[in-house]
Coordinates of N, CA and C in Angstrom, one line a residue:
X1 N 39.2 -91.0 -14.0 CA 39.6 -92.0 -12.9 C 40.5 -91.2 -12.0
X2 N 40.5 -91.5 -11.0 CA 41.4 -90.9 -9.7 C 42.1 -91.7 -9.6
X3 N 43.2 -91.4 -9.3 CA 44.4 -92.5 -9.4 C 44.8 -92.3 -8.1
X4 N 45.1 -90.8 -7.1 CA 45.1 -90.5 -5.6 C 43.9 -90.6 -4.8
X5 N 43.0 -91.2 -4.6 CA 41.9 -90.8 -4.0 C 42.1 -90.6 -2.5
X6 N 43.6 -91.0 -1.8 CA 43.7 -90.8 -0.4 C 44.1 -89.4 -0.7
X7 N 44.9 -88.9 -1.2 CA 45.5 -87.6 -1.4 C 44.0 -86.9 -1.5
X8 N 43.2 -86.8 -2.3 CA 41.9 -86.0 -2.9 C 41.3 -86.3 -1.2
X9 N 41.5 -86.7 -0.9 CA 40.2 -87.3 0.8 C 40.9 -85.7 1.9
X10 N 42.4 -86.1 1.7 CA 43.1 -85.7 2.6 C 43.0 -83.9 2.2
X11 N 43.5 -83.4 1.1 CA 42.9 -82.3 0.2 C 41.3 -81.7 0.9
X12 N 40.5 -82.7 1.0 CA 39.2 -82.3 1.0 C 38.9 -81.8 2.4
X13 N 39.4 -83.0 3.6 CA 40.0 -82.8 4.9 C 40.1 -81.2 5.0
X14 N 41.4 -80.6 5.0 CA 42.0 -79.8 4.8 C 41.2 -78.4 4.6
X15 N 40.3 -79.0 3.3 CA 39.6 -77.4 2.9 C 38.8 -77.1 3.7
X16 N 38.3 -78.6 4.2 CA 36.6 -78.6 5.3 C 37.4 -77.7 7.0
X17 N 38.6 -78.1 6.9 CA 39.1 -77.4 8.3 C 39.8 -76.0 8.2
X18 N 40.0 -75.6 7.2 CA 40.4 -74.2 6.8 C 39.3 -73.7 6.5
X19 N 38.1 -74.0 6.5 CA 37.0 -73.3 6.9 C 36.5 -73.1 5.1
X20 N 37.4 -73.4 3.9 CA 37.3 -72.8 2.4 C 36.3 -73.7 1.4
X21 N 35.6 -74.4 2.1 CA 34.2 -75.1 1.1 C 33.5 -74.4 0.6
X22 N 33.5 -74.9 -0.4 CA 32.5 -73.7 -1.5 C 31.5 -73.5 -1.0
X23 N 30.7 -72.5 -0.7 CA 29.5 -72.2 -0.6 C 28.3 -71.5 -1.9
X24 N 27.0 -71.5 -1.3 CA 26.5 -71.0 -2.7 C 26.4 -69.5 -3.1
X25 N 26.1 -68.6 -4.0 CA 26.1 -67.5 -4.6 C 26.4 -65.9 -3.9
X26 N 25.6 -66.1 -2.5 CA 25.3 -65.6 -1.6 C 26.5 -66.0 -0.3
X27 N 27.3 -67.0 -0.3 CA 28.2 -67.4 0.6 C 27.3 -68.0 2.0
X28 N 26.1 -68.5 1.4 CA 25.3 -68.8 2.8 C 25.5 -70.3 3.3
X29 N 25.4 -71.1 2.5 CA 25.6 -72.8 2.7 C 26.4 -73.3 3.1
X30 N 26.8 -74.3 3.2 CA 28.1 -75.0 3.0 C 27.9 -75.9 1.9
X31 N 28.1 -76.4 0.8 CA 27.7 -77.1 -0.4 C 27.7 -78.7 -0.7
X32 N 26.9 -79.3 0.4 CA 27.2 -81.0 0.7 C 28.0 -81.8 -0.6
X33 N 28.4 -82.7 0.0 CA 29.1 -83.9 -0.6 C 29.9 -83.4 -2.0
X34 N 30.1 -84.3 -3.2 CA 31.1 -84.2 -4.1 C 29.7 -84.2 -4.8
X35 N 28.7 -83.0 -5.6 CA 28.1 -82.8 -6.4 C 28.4 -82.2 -7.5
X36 N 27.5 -81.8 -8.3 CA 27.9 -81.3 -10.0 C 27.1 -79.9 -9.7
X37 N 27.9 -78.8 -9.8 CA 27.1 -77.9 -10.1 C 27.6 -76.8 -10.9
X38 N 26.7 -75.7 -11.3 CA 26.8 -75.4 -12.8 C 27.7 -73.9 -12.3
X39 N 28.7 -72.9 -12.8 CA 29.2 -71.8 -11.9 C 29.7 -71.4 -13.5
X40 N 29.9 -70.2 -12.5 CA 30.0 -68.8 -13.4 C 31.0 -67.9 -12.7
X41 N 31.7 -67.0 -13.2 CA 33.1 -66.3 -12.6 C 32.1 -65.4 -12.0
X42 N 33.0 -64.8 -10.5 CA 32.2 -64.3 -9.7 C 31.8 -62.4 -10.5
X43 N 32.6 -62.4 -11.6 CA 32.0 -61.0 -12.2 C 31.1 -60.9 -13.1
X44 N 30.5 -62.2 -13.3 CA 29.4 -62.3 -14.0 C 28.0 -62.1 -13.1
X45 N 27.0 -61.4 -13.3 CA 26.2 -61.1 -12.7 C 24.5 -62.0 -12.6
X46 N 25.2 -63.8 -12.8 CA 24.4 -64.0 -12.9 C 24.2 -65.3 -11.8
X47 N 23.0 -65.2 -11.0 CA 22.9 -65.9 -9.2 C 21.8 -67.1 -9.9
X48 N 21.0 -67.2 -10.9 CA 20.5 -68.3 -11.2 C 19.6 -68.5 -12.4
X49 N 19.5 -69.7 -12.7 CA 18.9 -69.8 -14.0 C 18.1 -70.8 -14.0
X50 N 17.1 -70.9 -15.2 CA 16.1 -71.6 -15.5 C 17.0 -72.9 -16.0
X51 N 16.1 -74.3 -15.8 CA 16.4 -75.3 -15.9 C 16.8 -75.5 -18.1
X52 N 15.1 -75.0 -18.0 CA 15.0 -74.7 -19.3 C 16.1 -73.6 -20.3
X53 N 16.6 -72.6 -20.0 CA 17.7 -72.0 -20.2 C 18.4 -72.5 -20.2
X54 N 19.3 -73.2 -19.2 CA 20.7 -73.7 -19.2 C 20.4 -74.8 -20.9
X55 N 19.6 -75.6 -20.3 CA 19.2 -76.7 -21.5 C 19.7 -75.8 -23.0
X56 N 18.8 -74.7 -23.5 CA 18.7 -74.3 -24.9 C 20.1 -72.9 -25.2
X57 N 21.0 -73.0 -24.0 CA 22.1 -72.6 -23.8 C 23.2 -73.4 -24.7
X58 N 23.3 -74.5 -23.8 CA 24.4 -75.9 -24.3 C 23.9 -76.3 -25.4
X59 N 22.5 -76.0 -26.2 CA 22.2 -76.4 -27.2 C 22.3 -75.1 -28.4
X60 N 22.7 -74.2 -28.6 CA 23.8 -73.5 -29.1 C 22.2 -72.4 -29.2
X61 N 21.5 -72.1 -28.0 CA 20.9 -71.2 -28.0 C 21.5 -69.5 -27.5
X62 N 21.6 -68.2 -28.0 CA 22.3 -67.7 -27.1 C 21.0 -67.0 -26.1
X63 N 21.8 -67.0 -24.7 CA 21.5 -66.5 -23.8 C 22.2 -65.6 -23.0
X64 N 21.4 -64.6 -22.5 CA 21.9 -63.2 -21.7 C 22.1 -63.2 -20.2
X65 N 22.8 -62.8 -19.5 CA 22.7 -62.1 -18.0 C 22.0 -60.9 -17.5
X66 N 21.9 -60.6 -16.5 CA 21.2 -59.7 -16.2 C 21.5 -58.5 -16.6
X67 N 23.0 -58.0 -16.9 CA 23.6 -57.2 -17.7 C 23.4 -57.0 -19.4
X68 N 22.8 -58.1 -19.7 CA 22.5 -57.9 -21.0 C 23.8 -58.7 -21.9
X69 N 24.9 -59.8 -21.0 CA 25.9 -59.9 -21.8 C 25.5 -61.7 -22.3
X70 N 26.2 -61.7 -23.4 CA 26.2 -63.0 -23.7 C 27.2 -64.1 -23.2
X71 N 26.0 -65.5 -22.5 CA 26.6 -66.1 -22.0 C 27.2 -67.2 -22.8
X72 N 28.7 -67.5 -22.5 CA 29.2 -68.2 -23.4 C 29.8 -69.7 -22.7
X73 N 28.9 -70.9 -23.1 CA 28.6 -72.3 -22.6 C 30.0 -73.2 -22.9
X74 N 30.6 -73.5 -21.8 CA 31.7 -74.3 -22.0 C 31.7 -75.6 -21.7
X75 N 32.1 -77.0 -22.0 CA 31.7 -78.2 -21.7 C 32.6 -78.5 -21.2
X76 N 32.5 -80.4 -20.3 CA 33.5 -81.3 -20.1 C 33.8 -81.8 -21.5
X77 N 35.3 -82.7 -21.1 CA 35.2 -83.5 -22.4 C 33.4 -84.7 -22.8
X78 N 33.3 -85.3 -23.4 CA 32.7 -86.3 -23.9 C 33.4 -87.5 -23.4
X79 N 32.6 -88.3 -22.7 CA 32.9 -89.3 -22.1 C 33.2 -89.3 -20.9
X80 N 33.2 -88.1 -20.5 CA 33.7 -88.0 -18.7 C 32.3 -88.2 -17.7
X81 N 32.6 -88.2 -16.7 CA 31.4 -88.8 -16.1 C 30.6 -87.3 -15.7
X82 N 30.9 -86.4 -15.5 CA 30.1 -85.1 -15.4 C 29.4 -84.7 -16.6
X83 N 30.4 -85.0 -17.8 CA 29.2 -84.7 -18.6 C 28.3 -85.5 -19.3
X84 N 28.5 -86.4 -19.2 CA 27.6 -87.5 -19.5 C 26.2 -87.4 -18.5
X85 N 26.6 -87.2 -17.1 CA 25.2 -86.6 -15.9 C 24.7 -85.3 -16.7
X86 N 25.5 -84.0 -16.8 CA 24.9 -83.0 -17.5 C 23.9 -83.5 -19.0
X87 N 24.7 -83.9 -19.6 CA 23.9 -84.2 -20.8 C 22.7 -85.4 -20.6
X88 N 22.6 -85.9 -19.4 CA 21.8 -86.6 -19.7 C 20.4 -85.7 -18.7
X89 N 20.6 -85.2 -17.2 CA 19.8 -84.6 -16.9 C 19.5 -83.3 -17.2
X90 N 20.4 -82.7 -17.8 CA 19.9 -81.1 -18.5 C 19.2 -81.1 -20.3
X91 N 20.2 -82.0 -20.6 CA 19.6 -82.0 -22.0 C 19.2 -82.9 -22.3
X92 N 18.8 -84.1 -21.5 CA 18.4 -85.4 -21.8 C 18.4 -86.5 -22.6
X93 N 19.7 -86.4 -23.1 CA 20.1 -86.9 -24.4 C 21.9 -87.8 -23.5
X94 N 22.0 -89.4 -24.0 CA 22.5 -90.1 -23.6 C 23.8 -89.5 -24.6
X95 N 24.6 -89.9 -24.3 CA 26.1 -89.5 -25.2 C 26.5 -90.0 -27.0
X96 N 25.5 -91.0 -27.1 CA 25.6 -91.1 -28.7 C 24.6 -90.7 -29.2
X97 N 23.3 -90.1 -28.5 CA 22.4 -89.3 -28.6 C 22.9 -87.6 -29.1
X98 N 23.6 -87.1 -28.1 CA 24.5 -86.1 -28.1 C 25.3 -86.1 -29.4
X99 N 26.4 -87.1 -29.5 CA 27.0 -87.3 -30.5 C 26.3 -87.1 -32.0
X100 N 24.9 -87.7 -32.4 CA 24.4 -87.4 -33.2 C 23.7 -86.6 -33.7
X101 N 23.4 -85.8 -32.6 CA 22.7 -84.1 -32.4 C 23.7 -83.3 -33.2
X102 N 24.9 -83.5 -32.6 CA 26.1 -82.0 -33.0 C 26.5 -82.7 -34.6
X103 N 26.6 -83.9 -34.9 CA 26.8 -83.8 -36.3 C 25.9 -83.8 -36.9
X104 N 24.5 -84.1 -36.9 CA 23.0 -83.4 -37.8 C 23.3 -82.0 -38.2
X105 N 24.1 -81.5 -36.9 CA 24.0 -79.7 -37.0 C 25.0 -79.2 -37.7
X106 N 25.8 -80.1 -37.5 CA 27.4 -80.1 -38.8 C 26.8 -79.5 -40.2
X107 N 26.1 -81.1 -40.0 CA 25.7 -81.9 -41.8 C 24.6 -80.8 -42.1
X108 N 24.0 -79.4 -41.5 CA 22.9 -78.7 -41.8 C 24.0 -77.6 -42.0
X109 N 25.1 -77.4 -41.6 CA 25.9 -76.1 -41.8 C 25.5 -75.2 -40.3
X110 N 24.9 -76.1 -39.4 CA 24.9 -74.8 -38.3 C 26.0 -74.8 -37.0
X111 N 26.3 -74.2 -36.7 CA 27.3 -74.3 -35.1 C 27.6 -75.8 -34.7
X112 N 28.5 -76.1 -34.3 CA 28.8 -77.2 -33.1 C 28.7 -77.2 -32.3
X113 N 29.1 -78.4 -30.8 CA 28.6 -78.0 -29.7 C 29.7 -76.8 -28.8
X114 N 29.1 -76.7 -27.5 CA 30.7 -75.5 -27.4 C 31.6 -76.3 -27.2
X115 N 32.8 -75.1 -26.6 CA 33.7 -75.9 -26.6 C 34.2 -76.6 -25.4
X116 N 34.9 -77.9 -25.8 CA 35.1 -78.7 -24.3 C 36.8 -78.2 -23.9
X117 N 36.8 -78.5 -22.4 CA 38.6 -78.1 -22.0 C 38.2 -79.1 -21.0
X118 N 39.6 -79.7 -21.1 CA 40.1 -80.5 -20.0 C 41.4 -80.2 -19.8
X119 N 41.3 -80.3 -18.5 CA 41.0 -81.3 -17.4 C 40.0 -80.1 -16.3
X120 N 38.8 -80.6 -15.5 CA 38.2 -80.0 -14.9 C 39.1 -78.7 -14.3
X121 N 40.1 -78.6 -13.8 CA 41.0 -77.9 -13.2 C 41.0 -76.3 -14.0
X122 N 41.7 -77.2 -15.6 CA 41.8 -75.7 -16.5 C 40.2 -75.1 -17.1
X123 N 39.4 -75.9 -16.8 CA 38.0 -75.5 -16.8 C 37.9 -74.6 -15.9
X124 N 37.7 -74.6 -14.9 CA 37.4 -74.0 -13.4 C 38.2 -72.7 -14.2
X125 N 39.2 -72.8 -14.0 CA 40.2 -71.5 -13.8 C 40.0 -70.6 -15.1
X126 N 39.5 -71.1 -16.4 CA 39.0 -70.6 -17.8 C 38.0 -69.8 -17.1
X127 N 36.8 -70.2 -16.7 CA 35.6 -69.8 -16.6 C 35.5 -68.6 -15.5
X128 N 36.7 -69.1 -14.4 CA 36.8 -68.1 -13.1 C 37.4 -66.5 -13.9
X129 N 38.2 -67.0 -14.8 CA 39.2 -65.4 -15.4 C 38.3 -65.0 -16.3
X130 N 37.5 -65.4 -17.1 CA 36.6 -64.7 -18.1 C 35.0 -64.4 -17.7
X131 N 34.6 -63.4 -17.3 CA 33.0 -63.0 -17.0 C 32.1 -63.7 -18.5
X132 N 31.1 -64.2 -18.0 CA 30.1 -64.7 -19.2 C 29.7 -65.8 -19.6
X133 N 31.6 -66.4 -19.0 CA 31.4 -68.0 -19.8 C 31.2 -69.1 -18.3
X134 N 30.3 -70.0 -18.6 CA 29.6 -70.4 -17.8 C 29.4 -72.2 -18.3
X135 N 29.7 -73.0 -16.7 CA 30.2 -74.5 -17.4 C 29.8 -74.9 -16.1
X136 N 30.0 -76.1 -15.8 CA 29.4 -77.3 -14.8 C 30.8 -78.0 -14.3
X137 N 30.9 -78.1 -12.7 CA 32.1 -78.7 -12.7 C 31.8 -79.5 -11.2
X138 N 32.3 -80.6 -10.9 CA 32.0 -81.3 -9.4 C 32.6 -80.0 -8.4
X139 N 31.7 -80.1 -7.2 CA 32.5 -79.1 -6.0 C 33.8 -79.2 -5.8
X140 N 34.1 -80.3 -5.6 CA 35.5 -80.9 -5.4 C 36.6 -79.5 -6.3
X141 N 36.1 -79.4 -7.7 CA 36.9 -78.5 -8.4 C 36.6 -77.4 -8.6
X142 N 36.2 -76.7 -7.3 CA 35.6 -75.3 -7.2 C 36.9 -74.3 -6.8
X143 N 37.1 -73.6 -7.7 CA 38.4 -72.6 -6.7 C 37.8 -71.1 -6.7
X144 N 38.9 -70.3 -6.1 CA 38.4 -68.6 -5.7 C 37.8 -68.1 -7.3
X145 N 37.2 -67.2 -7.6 CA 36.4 -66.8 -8.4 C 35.4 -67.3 -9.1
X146 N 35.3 -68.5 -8.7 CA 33.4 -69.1 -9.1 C 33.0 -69.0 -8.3
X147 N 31.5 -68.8 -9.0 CA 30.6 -68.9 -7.7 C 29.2 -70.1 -8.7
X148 N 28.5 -71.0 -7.0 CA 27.5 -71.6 -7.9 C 26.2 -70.5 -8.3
X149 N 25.7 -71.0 -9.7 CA 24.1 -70.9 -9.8 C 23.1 -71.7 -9.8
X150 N 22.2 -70.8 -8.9 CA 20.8 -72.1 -8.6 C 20.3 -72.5 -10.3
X151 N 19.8 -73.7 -10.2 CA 18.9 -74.0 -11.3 C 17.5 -73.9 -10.2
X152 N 16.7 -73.1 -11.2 CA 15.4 -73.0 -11.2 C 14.5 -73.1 -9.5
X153 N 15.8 -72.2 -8.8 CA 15.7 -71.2 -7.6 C 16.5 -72.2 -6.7
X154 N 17.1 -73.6 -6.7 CA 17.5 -74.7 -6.1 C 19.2 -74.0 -6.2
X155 N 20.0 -74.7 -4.9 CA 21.2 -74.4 -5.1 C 21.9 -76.4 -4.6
X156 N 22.8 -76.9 -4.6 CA 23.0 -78.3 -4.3 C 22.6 -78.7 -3.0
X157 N 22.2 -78.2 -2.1 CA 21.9 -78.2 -0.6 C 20.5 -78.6 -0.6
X158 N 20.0 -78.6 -1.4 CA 17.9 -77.7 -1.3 C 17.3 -79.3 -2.4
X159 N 16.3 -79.7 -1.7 CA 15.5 -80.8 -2.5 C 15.3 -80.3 -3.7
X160 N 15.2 -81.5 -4.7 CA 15.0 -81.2 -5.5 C 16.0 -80.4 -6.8
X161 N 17.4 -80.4 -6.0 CA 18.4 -80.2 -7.3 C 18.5 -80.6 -9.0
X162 N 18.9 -80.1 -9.5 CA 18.8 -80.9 -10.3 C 20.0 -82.3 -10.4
X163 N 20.9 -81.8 -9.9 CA 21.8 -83.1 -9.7 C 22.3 -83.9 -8.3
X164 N 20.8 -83.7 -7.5 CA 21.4 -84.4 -6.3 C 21.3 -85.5 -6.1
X165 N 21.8 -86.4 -5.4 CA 21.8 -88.2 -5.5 C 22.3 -88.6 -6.6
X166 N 23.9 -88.0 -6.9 CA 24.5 -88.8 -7.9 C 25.7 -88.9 -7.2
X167 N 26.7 -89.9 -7.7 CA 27.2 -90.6 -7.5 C 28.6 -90.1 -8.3
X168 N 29.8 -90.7 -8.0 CA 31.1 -89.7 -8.6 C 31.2 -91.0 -10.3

């Protein structure tokens, strides 16, 4: 819940006139409205990934970069509205859906899900200082050393996102 939303409007103002909106991978875009998109610290060498990857990523698959390093999947909390959209259009599983996935995996002895950090903020700035580790966060909470990655050659700007036409 936003408790300032004039402050967050006026903030947003601000970045749009200091010229500092996030753009995409390449610094080419400008990255419309308050979307979800998926980023990675800018020394990680990775500009985009498969729909299907991200998916078997968050589901405690490991996956590599183009360097060969392992990418390591960080979450929102559970019950927040980003990841409830992530979990439902990447892994397509509703939140007690989810919920019962990672304790089947408990109750088998295998991994849990990764791990969650809140508040989006200390998310952002985790993922920006460490190369590899790779999470989803609204533009709104984009700061200096992330950059976005396309899913499945798409960046937030381009039809056919995967998370475009949602809603905060």
């Amino acid at each position: 819940m936003n408790r300032f939303p004039f402050l967050r409007r006026q903030a947003m103002a601000l970045v749009l006139i200091a010229g500092l909106w996030p753009t995409d991978a390449r610094g080419a875009a400008p990255v419309p409205g308050d979307v979800l998109v998926v980023v990675v610290s800018q020394s990680t060498p990775l500009a985009g990934i498969r729909l299907d990857d991200l998916r078997r990523l968050f589901l405690d698959e490991m996956i590599r970069d183009a360097d060969w390093n392992k990418l390591v999947p960080l979450n929102q909390v559970p019950g927040s509205s980003e990841r409830t959209l992530f979990d439902s259009r990447v892994l397509g599983m509703a939140p007690d859906e989810m919920a019962r996935f990672w304790i089947d995996r408990k109750v088998r002895g295998d991994k849990g899900a990764p791990r969650s950090v809140a508040p989006a903020g200390n998310l952002a700035r985790l993922v920006a200082k460490f190369k590899g580790t790779i999470t989803f966060i609204r533009t709104v909470d984009m700061i200096p050393g992330l950059k976005i990655v396309k899913i499945d050659g798409r960046g937030p700007g381009d039809a056919g996102y995967a998370f475009a036409s949602q809603g905060r």
